[in-house]
XYZ file of C-alpha atoms in Angstrom:
543
model
C -12.961 4.955 121.069
C -14.979 5.221 117.143
C -15.954 3.191 115.616
C -15.164 3.497 111.612
C -17.204 0.958 110.664
C -20.209 -1.252 110.598
C -22.648 0.803 113.023
C -25.248 1.475 110.628
C -24.220 -1.027 107.936
C -24.064 -4.491 107.572
C -20.373 -4.768 106.931
C -17.302 -2.403 106.867
C -16.617 -3.674 110.574
C -14.228 -1.276 112.437
C -13.305 -0.104 115.085
C -10.541 2.212 117.347
C -8.991 2.201 121.278
C -6.961 5.243 122.268
C -5.460 5.408 125.578
C -2.761 7.596 126.940
C -1.973 8.936 122.921
C -1.999 4.653 122.254
C -4.062 3.755 119.278
C -5.697 -0.362 119.232
C -7.714 -1.266 116.185
C -10.142 -4.531 116.599
C -10.785 -5.255 112.424
C -10.594 -3.479 109.831
C -13.730 -4.632 106.916
C -15.060 -3.978 104.118
C -18.187 -3.665 102.982
C -19.376 -4.416 99.807
C -21.302 -2.390 97.016
C -24.766 -2.711 95.727
C -26.407 -1.017 92.845
C -26.090 2.309 94.463
C -22.455 2.299 94.297
C -22.202 1.711 90.112
C -18.604 0.793 89.412
C -17.028 0.771 93.067
C -15.159 -2.584 93.947
C -15.300 -2.325 98.108
C -15.940 -0.290 100.249
C -13.072 0.883 102.988
C -14.027 2.154 107.248
C -12.603 5.085 108.152
C -9.118 4.686 108.096
C -9.138 8.698 106.645
C -9.423 8.980 111.257
C -6.487 7.395 111.150
C -4.505 8.873 108.761
C -1.819 11.287 111.057
C -2.226 8.494 113.896
C -1.188 5.343 111.989
C 2.700 6.010 114.232
C 0.809 5.861 117.556
C -1.058 3.083 116.647
C 0.672 -0.518 118.741
C -1.518 -3.320 116.921
C -5.083 -4.391 115.189
C -6.343 -7.436 116.332
C -8.512 -9.126 114.049
C -11.641 -11.611 115.630
C -12.289 -13.563 112.451
C -11.708 -14.209 109.042
C -15.066 -12.797 106.956
C -14.061 -9.879 104.543
C -16.426 -7.820 106.697
C -13.829 -7.721 109.370
C -10.463 -8.062 107.216
C -10.917 -7.152 103.936
C -9.252 -3.818 104.273
C -6.375 -4.628 106.206
C -4.161 -4.742 102.642
C -5.209 -1.150 102.903
C -4.324 0.524 105.820
C -1.079 -1.787 106.007
C 0.181 0.193 102.911
C 0.169 3.502 104.607
C 2.737 1.202 107.437
C 2.892 -2.665 106.626
C 5.087 -2.912 110.417
C 2.105 -2.051 112.117
C 1.590 -5.378 114.264
C -1.537 -8.262 113.546
C -2.803 -10.478 115.553
C -5.271 -12.970 114.451
C -6.038 -17.220 114.568
C -4.411 -19.109 112.173
C -7.102 -19.406 109.889
C -7.866 -15.268 109.554
C -4.370 -14.982 109.057
C -3.413 -17.221 106.768
C -6.214 -16.049 104.568
C -4.519 -12.288 105.906
C -1.476 -13.259 104.536
C -3.052 -13.983 101.030
C -4.447 -10.861 100.131
C -1.044 -8.933 101.664
C 0.084 -11.516 98.888
C -2.148 -10.124 96.321
C -1.224 -6.650 97.221
C 2.471 -6.790 96.959
C 2.744 -5.671 100.895
C 5.961 -7.189 102.616
C 7.478 -6.422 105.888
C 4.941 -7.018 107.772
C 4.473 -8.170 111.033
C 2.051 -10.887 111.847
C 0.782 -12.115 115.173
C -0.789 -15.988 116.434
C -2.901 -15.509 118.572
C -4.947 -18.511 119.947
C -7.954 -18.981 122.640
C -6.838 -18.379 125.785
C -3.551 -16.964 125.485
C -3.085 -13.255 126.967
C -1.049 -10.683 125.879
C 0.198 -6.754 126.375
C 1.246 -4.686 123.607
C 1.421 -0.897 124.717
C -0.479 0.350 127.108
C -3.843 -2.660 126.019
C -3.572 -5.880 127.970
C -5.041 -8.278 125.658
C -6.869 -11.446 126.119
C -8.307 -13.470 123.618
C -11.680 -16.050 124.079
C -13.120 -18.516 121.604
C -16.887 -17.904 120.038
C -19.189 -20.060 117.399
C -19.247 -18.689 114.328
C -19.651 -19.668 110.618
C -15.860 -19.422 109.904
C -13.201 -21.625 112.286
C -10.673 -19.934 114.703
C -13.675 -16.562 115.490
C -12.033 -14.662 118.355
C -13.876 -12.589 121.465
C -10.737 -9.774 122.449
C -10.991 -8.569 126.053
C -9.361 -5.183 126.673
C -8.039 -4.428 130.023
C -6.279 -0.546 129.415
C -5.665 1.826 132.257
C -9.307 3.695 131.276
C -11.837 0.779 131.902
C -12.044 -2.610 131.003
C -14.287 -4.186 127.010
C -15.290 -7.166 125.810
C -15.235 -7.015 122.155
C -17.692 -10.302 120.621
C -16.698 -9.817 117.181
C -19.113 -11.566 115.395
C -20.473 -14.881 117.240
C -23.239 -16.899 118.220
C -24.248 -20.244 120.738
C -24.151 -23.288 118.794
C -23.915 -26.389 121.359
C -23.018 -28.480 118.721
C -21.655 -26.708 116.237
C -19.616 -28.961 113.481
C -16.409 -28.233 114.838
C -16.414 -28.957 118.210
C -15.931 -25.138 119.793
C -18.306 -23.933 121.512
C -18.266 -19.924 122.856
C -16.452 -20.243 126.015
C -19.502 -18.048 128.054
C -17.338 -19.382 131.653
C -14.756 -17.104 130.322
C -16.910 -14.408 129.379
C -18.443 -15.138 133.230
C -14.990 -14.559 134.511
C -14.814 -11.442 132.769
C -18.061 -10.293 134.274
C -16.908 -11.839 137.479
C -13.772 -9.580 137.340
C -16.011 -6.633 136.084
C -16.746 -4.941 133.026
C -16.767 -1.583 132.192
C -17.904 -1.812 128.478
C -19.623 -4.563 126.714
C -19.276 -3.926 123.505
C -21.815 -6.994 121.501
C -22.787 -8.481 117.752
C -26.371 -6.705 116.965
C -26.926 -8.438 113.286
C -29.838 -10.769 114.592
C -30.843 -8.524 117.747
C -33.831 -8.387 116.018
C -34.363 -12.324 115.737
C -36.251 -13.691 119.200
C -34.670 -16.944 120.426
C -32.618 -19.056 119.472
C -30.348 -19.001 116.042
C -31.153 -22.721 114.641
C -27.883 -25.041 114.861
C -26.418 -25.606 111.383
C -26.614 -29.334 111.842
C -30.010 -28.763 111.792
C -29.507 -28.017 107.282
C -28.117 -31.586 107.231
C -31.486 -32.932 106.446
C -32.206 -30.232 103.489
C -29.254 -30.536 102.281
C -29.579 -34.651 101.944
C -33.100 -33.758 100.075
C -31.697 -31.288 97.098
C -28.472 -34.042 96.424
C -30.813 -36.500 96.212
C -33.885 -34.958 93.841
C -30.257 -32.995 92.183
C -30.412 -35.155 88.340
C -28.112 -32.759 86.507
C -25.774 -30.158 87.584
C -25.881 -29.401 91.297
C -23.829 -25.846 91.873
C -23.646 -24.794 95.990
C -23.310 -21.257 95.874
C -21.709 -19.867 99.741
C -19.435 -17.258 101.612
C -16.229 -18.397 100.058
C -14.689 -18.186 104.237
C -17.421 -20.253 104.935
C -15.720 -23.457 106.084
C -18.557 -24.792 107.728
C -21.227 -25.148 104.892
C -18.397 -26.017 102.506
C -17.396 -29.155 104.892
C -20.973 -29.715 104.758
C -21.213 -29.808 100.907
C -17.881 -31.227 100.937
C -19.025 -34.535 103.204
C -23.288 -34.821 101.032
C -20.921 -34.796 97.787
C -19.037 -37.813 99.263
C -21.843 -39.869 99.988
C -24.093 -38.946 96.591
C -20.272 -40.259 95.353
C -19.593 -36.616 93.454
C -16.595 -34.589 92.660
C -16.871 -31.412 94.014
C -14.888 -28.326 91.853
C -14.415 -25.024 93.108
C -15.270 -21.575 91.280
C -13.852 -18.225 91.504
C -10.463 -17.635 92.835
C -11.409 -16.228 96.349
C -13.245 -19.984 96.864
C -10.002 -22.102 95.680
C -8.021 -19.739 97.626
C -9.471 -19.909 100.805
C -9.948 -23.235 100.837
C -7.160 -24.749 99.631
C -5.706 -22.751 102.640
C -8.241 -24.491 104.953
C -7.713 -27.602 103.792
C -3.782 -27.418 104.830
C -4.578 -26.124 107.990
C -6.467 -28.800 108.216
C -9.985 -26.390 109.267
C -11.425 -28.638 106.307
C -11.201 -32.367 105.558
C -11.342 -33.500 101.904
C -11.114 -36.528 101.196
C -9.206 -38.159 98.642
C -10.213 -38.475 94.677
C -12.513 -35.640 95.830
C -11.683 -32.484 94.474
C -11.197 -31.955 91.171
C -9.874 -28.802 88.676
C -12.380 -26.577 87.192
C -11.022 -27.590 83.747
C -11.867 -31.003 84.115
C -15.165 -30.820 85.229
C -16.230 -32.122 81.410
C -14.459 -35.413 82.072
C -17.689 -36.680 83.839
C -20.935 -36.281 83.937
C -23.076 -33.926 85.499
C -24.596 -35.735 87.885
C -21.783 -36.646 89.211
C -19.734 -33.548 90.080
C -21.047 -30.293 92.820
C -19.999 -27.257 92.128
C -19.124 -24.869 95.132
C -19.242 -21.736 93.954
C -18.624 -18.248 94.894
C -21.859 -15.056 94.286
C -24.471 -16.205 96.576
C -24.998 -12.299 97.328
C -25.618 -11.709 93.930
C -22.040 -9.972 92.874
C -21.863 -8.124 89.234
C -18.399 -10.370 88.474
C -19.475 -13.783 90.677
C -18.740 -16.992 88.785
C -23.275 -17.444 90.306
C -23.614 -14.084 88.511
C -21.529 -15.018 84.688
C -23.396 -18.602 84.956
C -26.589 -16.864 85.341
C -25.925 -14.127 82.776
C -24.224 -17.473 80.120
C -20.883 -15.506 80.714
C -19.224 -18.027 82.472
C -16.120 -19.774 79.739
C -16.890 -23.162 81.381
C -20.148 -23.475 82.913
C -23.502 -23.518 81.615
C -27.124 -24.516 83.832
C -29.838 -24.995 82.166
C -33.399 -27.191 82.399
C -32.423 -29.967 84.884
C -29.739 -28.066 87.006
C -29.912 -27.042 90.226
C -28.455 -24.174 92.173
C -28.919 -24.050 95.758
C -27.967 -20.292 97.797
C -26.894 -21.708 101.216
C -26.144 -18.689 102.762
C -27.658 -15.841 104.798
C -29.162 -12.584 102.262
C -27.479 -9.639 103.526
C -29.281 -5.941 104.332
C -28.883 -4.063 100.752
C -28.520 -7.332 98.361
C -32.047 -7.882 98.148
C -32.266 -7.013 94.410
C -29.019 -8.231 93.428
C -29.693 -11.385 94.662
C -32.981 -11.709 93.137
C -31.880 -10.506 89.913
C -29.284 -13.621 90.200
C -32.314 -16.001 91.156
C -34.436 -14.577 88.766
C -31.780 -14.378 85.565
C -31.314 -19.046 86.921
C -34.800 -19.382 86.807
C -35.251 -17.819 83.569
C -32.793 -20.321 82.498
C -34.889 -23.563 83.910
C -32.579 -23.946 86.588
C -34.411 -24.744 90.111
C -32.958 -23.134 92.645
C -32.996 -23.896 96.084
C -32.489 -20.842 98.944
C -33.580 -19.636 102.518
C -36.702 -18.222 101.563
C -38.010 -22.101 100.704
C -35.813 -24.983 102.362
C -33.753 -24.450 105.721
C -30.558 -24.901 103.968
C -28.586 -21.906 106.023
C -28.389 -21.143 109.077
C -26.632 -16.926 110.504
C -23.478 -17.087 111.802
C -24.815 -14.335 114.734
C -26.114 -14.612 118.188
C -30.245 -13.839 118.301
C -32.283 -12.202 121.301
C -31.772 -15.567 123.192
C -27.971 -15.679 122.971
C -28.394 -12.388 123.767
C -29.833 -12.169 126.879
C -27.963 -14.968 128.463
C -24.891 -13.932 127.502
C -25.664 -10.083 129.440
C -26.481 -12.063 132.245
C -23.773 -14.038 132.855
C -21.081 -10.923 131.857
C -22.978 -8.103 134.433
C -21.437 -5.202 132.489
C -21.876 -1.867 133.444
C -22.546 -0.042 130.470
C -22.934 -1.628 126.948
C -22.464 -0.229 123.146
C -24.249 -2.290 120.480
C -21.683 -2.938 116.899
C -22.129 -4.476 113.678
C -25.136 -4.264 112.443
C -27.632 -1.092 111.084
C -29.737 0.669 113.419
C -32.332 -1.226 113.549
C -30.074 -4.283 114.848
C -28.087 -1.747 117.029
C -31.256 -0.361 118.977
C -33.338 -3.615 119.549
C -30.004 -4.362 121.218
C -29.811 -2.083 122.786
C -33.300 -2.803 124.507
C -32.118 -5.684 125.627
C -29.670 -5.332 127.378
C -31.740 -2.716 129.162
C -33.788 -5.400 129.540
C -31.257 -7.459 131.633
C -31.354 -4.212 134.159
C -28.266 -2.448 132.491
C -29.112 1.582 133.019
C -30.704 2.687 129.531
C -28.096 5.679 130.459
C -25.190 2.990 130.443
C -26.303 1.988 127.061
C -24.812 3.862 124.027
C -26.677 3.358 120.771
C -24.250 5.135 117.832
C -23.325 5.494 114.588
C -20.098 5.109 112.744
C -17.218 8.764 113.358
C -18.720 8.997 117.444
C -15.958 9.414 119.737
C -17.064 7.062 122.743
C -15.371 8.513 126.449
C -14.698 5.485 128.850
C -13.867 7.186 132.005
C -14.195 5.990 136.053
C -16.397 3.169 134.562
C -19.157 5.284 132.529
C -18.870 5.708 129.294
C -20.264 8.688 127.405
C -20.429 10.170 123.954
C -18.419 13.303 123.947
C -18.187 13.795 120.195
C -18.731 13.184 116.429
C -16.020 12.638 113.763
C -16.744 12.751 110.120
C -16.818 9.029 108.762
C -17.773 8.486 105.894
C -17.642 6.318 103.025
C -14.465 5.453 101.113
C -14.310 3.865 98.081
C -12.059 1.466 96.339
C -12.579 1.729 92.310
C -10.239 -0.241 90.708
C -6.785 0.421 91.862
C -7.540 3.702 92.976
C -8.734 4.928 96.464
C -10.768 7.204 97.881
C -11.313 8.913 93.822
C -14.601 8.454 93.780
C -17.731 11.320 95.328
C -21.334 11.417 95.422
C -20.596 13.473 92.391
C -19.496 10.715 90.180
C -21.657 8.560 91.936
C -25.018 10.062 90.570
C -23.176 10.262 87.219
C -22.630 7.381 87.166
C -25.483 6.197 88.049
C -26.481 8.234 84.571
C -24.185 6.724 82.119
C -23.131 3.220 83.545
C -20.791 1.617 86.149
C -18.207 2.693 85.506
C -18.288 6.520 84.108
C -18.158 7.846 80.359
C -14.828 8.916 78.130
C -15.253 10.475 75.350
C -12.554 11.168 72.949
C -12.920 13.866 69.997
C -10.283 13.992 66.916
C -10.331 15.761 63.379
C -8.069 14.295 60.413
C -7.708 15.260 57.038
C -7.677 12.258 55.210
C -6.719 13.767 51.463
C -3.162 14.854 53.495
C -3.391 11.010 55.664
C -2.643 14.381 59.034
C -3.682 14.876 61.995
C -5.638 18.367 61.896
C -6.917 18.091 65.916
C -7.092 16.770 69.267
C -7.592 14.376 70.654
C -9.294 15.987 73.006
C -10.013 13.420 76.321
C -12.961 14.159 78.100
C -14.733 12.086 81.396
C -17.793 12.262 83.698
C -18.292 9.956 86.666
C -14.717 8.370 86.316
C -11.919 8.742 88.539
C -9.132 10.758 87.959
C -7.076 13.524 88.878
C -7.260 17.186 86.697
C -4.338 16.132 84.054
C -5.034 13.156 83.889
C -5.608 12.217 80.608
C -2.459 14.022 79.231
C -0.099 10.780 79.136
C -2.741 9.230 76.689
C -3.528 12.120 75.054
C 0.008 12.140 73.541
C -0.270 8.148 72.854
C -3.238 8.500 71.026
C -1.832 11.337 69.159
C 0.928 8.541 67.808
C -1.230 6.050 66.868
C -3.725 8.634 65.103
C -0.436 10.131 63.247
C 0.704 6.388 62.249
C -2.978 4.527 61.476
C -3.093 7.846 59.083
C 0.487 7.156 57.785
C -0.494 3.502 56.670
C -3.176 4.805 54.636
C -6.215 4.459 56.724
C -9.035 6.309 55.022
C -12.039 5.902 56.910
C -13.204 7.651 60.311
C -15.043 4.631 61.986
C -11.396 2.454 61.308
C -9.575 5.999 62.497
C -12.168 5.490 65.695
C -11.773 1.812 66.899
C -7.671 2.880 66.447
C -8.785 5.266 69.256
C -11.057 2.979 71.367
C -8.906 0.452 71.962
C -5.605 2.394 72.784
C -7.503 4.713 75.377
C -9.692 0.777 76.513
C -6.367 -0.715 77.291
C -4.565 2.230 78.523
C -7.435 2.904 81.741
C -7.380 -1.391 82.221
C -4.073 -0.869 83.028
C -3.798 2.058 84.648
C -7.044 2.039 86.809
C -8.757 -1.908 86.079
C -11.856 -0.103 84.839
C -14.049 -0.573 81.677
C -15.947 2.428 81.916
C -17.942 3.413 78.130
C -15.631 4.969 75.552
C -17.050 6.913 72.591
C -14.136 8.106 70.116
C -15.663 10.833 67.618
C -13.305 11.835 64.373
C -14.307 13.968 62.328
C -13.387 14.554 58.691
C -11.993 17.465 56.972
């Protein structure tokens, strides 16, 4: 078994299991960049480690539909589209939309349900219901000739969940009675004592927010947090407010959730963003993306006065109904400060009980260890401190310390005759997605971007003779901190030269005008080809 992501970070969760030359992957998620990754859109797990083994991959199992577990699926399937993908109905619905956006066809998506069991290759897979902050989450029990593994995915043990679907501890107990060789357990809240607060317990705080909000009310949460959106929807109906979704992923995911029956949207409640001006501020609640301070999200654009439709100021309220993912603190507080400066009242987890975690706390983890009684434990999903804390919980319940392995991404872990052992390590660095390019940005480019700007710097220099209206030399186009291989500017150099000659023939007689010709032509090219916006500095010298 080799983790490709999620061990050392909160995100890009993915792991591979190999038996007799066949590979099973569990989850394939992304990590969202922070301010140390300027211009980067997404960070993928170590998919390069399976590039030469794609023909050996018998299936990809998805535990649930959050981005940190499914976001990298298109980047795997573009390498081999027919890899069987197993997941629950809602999870596959989210994946199907992603594949459409990436124009990936001829895929093999196989819906599975809790309690079902299927065999694929040398892997006997049983799916178990777990409670999380998204419907339809599953744990997976993997039986193989080399041993058995129970992978929890993300889970908690809310005993009064909003959808009535609890973590199936009876199934966990049966796995334990059968004898479990390796327990791979969600570590995100391992440092938090006790039990995670129930989802329903945030209702009073949410009711108070609705009661005191006299102007616009904007609620920001994860675009896949169906349970939270349902709570906001219910409060909006009680308060007589219409609901509008803002953010492409929010619109897509909540539309799917409603169509599949996971989200109850009462009639005449939902309105389109274009119709928001037909209602007074106190008659609408806006459900938005951007709870993690993502620079291009709807909430960040609202905070920066850059949203084309929505403005927020004095008398308005923003509710951040989500957790704070480690690494996003600066981005989130930047948005909070921006909104507060504009006169907006910001309610968040730090000043009100408006969010609860989707992950099991220490008390719940202890409970699971005592139920399952695994021979070996390998904590997953979390930073190193979370993994270590989770391992100590397992040891406290009687798992021998030597049978508890704490590893990071790229570790090669062998399960043989009921014992787990770390037998090697592979290089499993970050794979950066920058616009339409994958893995073309490295540490050197990131260092330059930190100095030059988020998406790098392109310069273009040309020499013209304004008297004769001719191009004397160039353009010479160079870049720093911008993605691209050698010779990448060859095609656009010829186009820019043609554009300059045409402008000169049409009577352009000053260098500023010609610089704008270069800026526009290069800008259109780089936006279309790379979906990026580097700084472009054109220079035209006249002789």
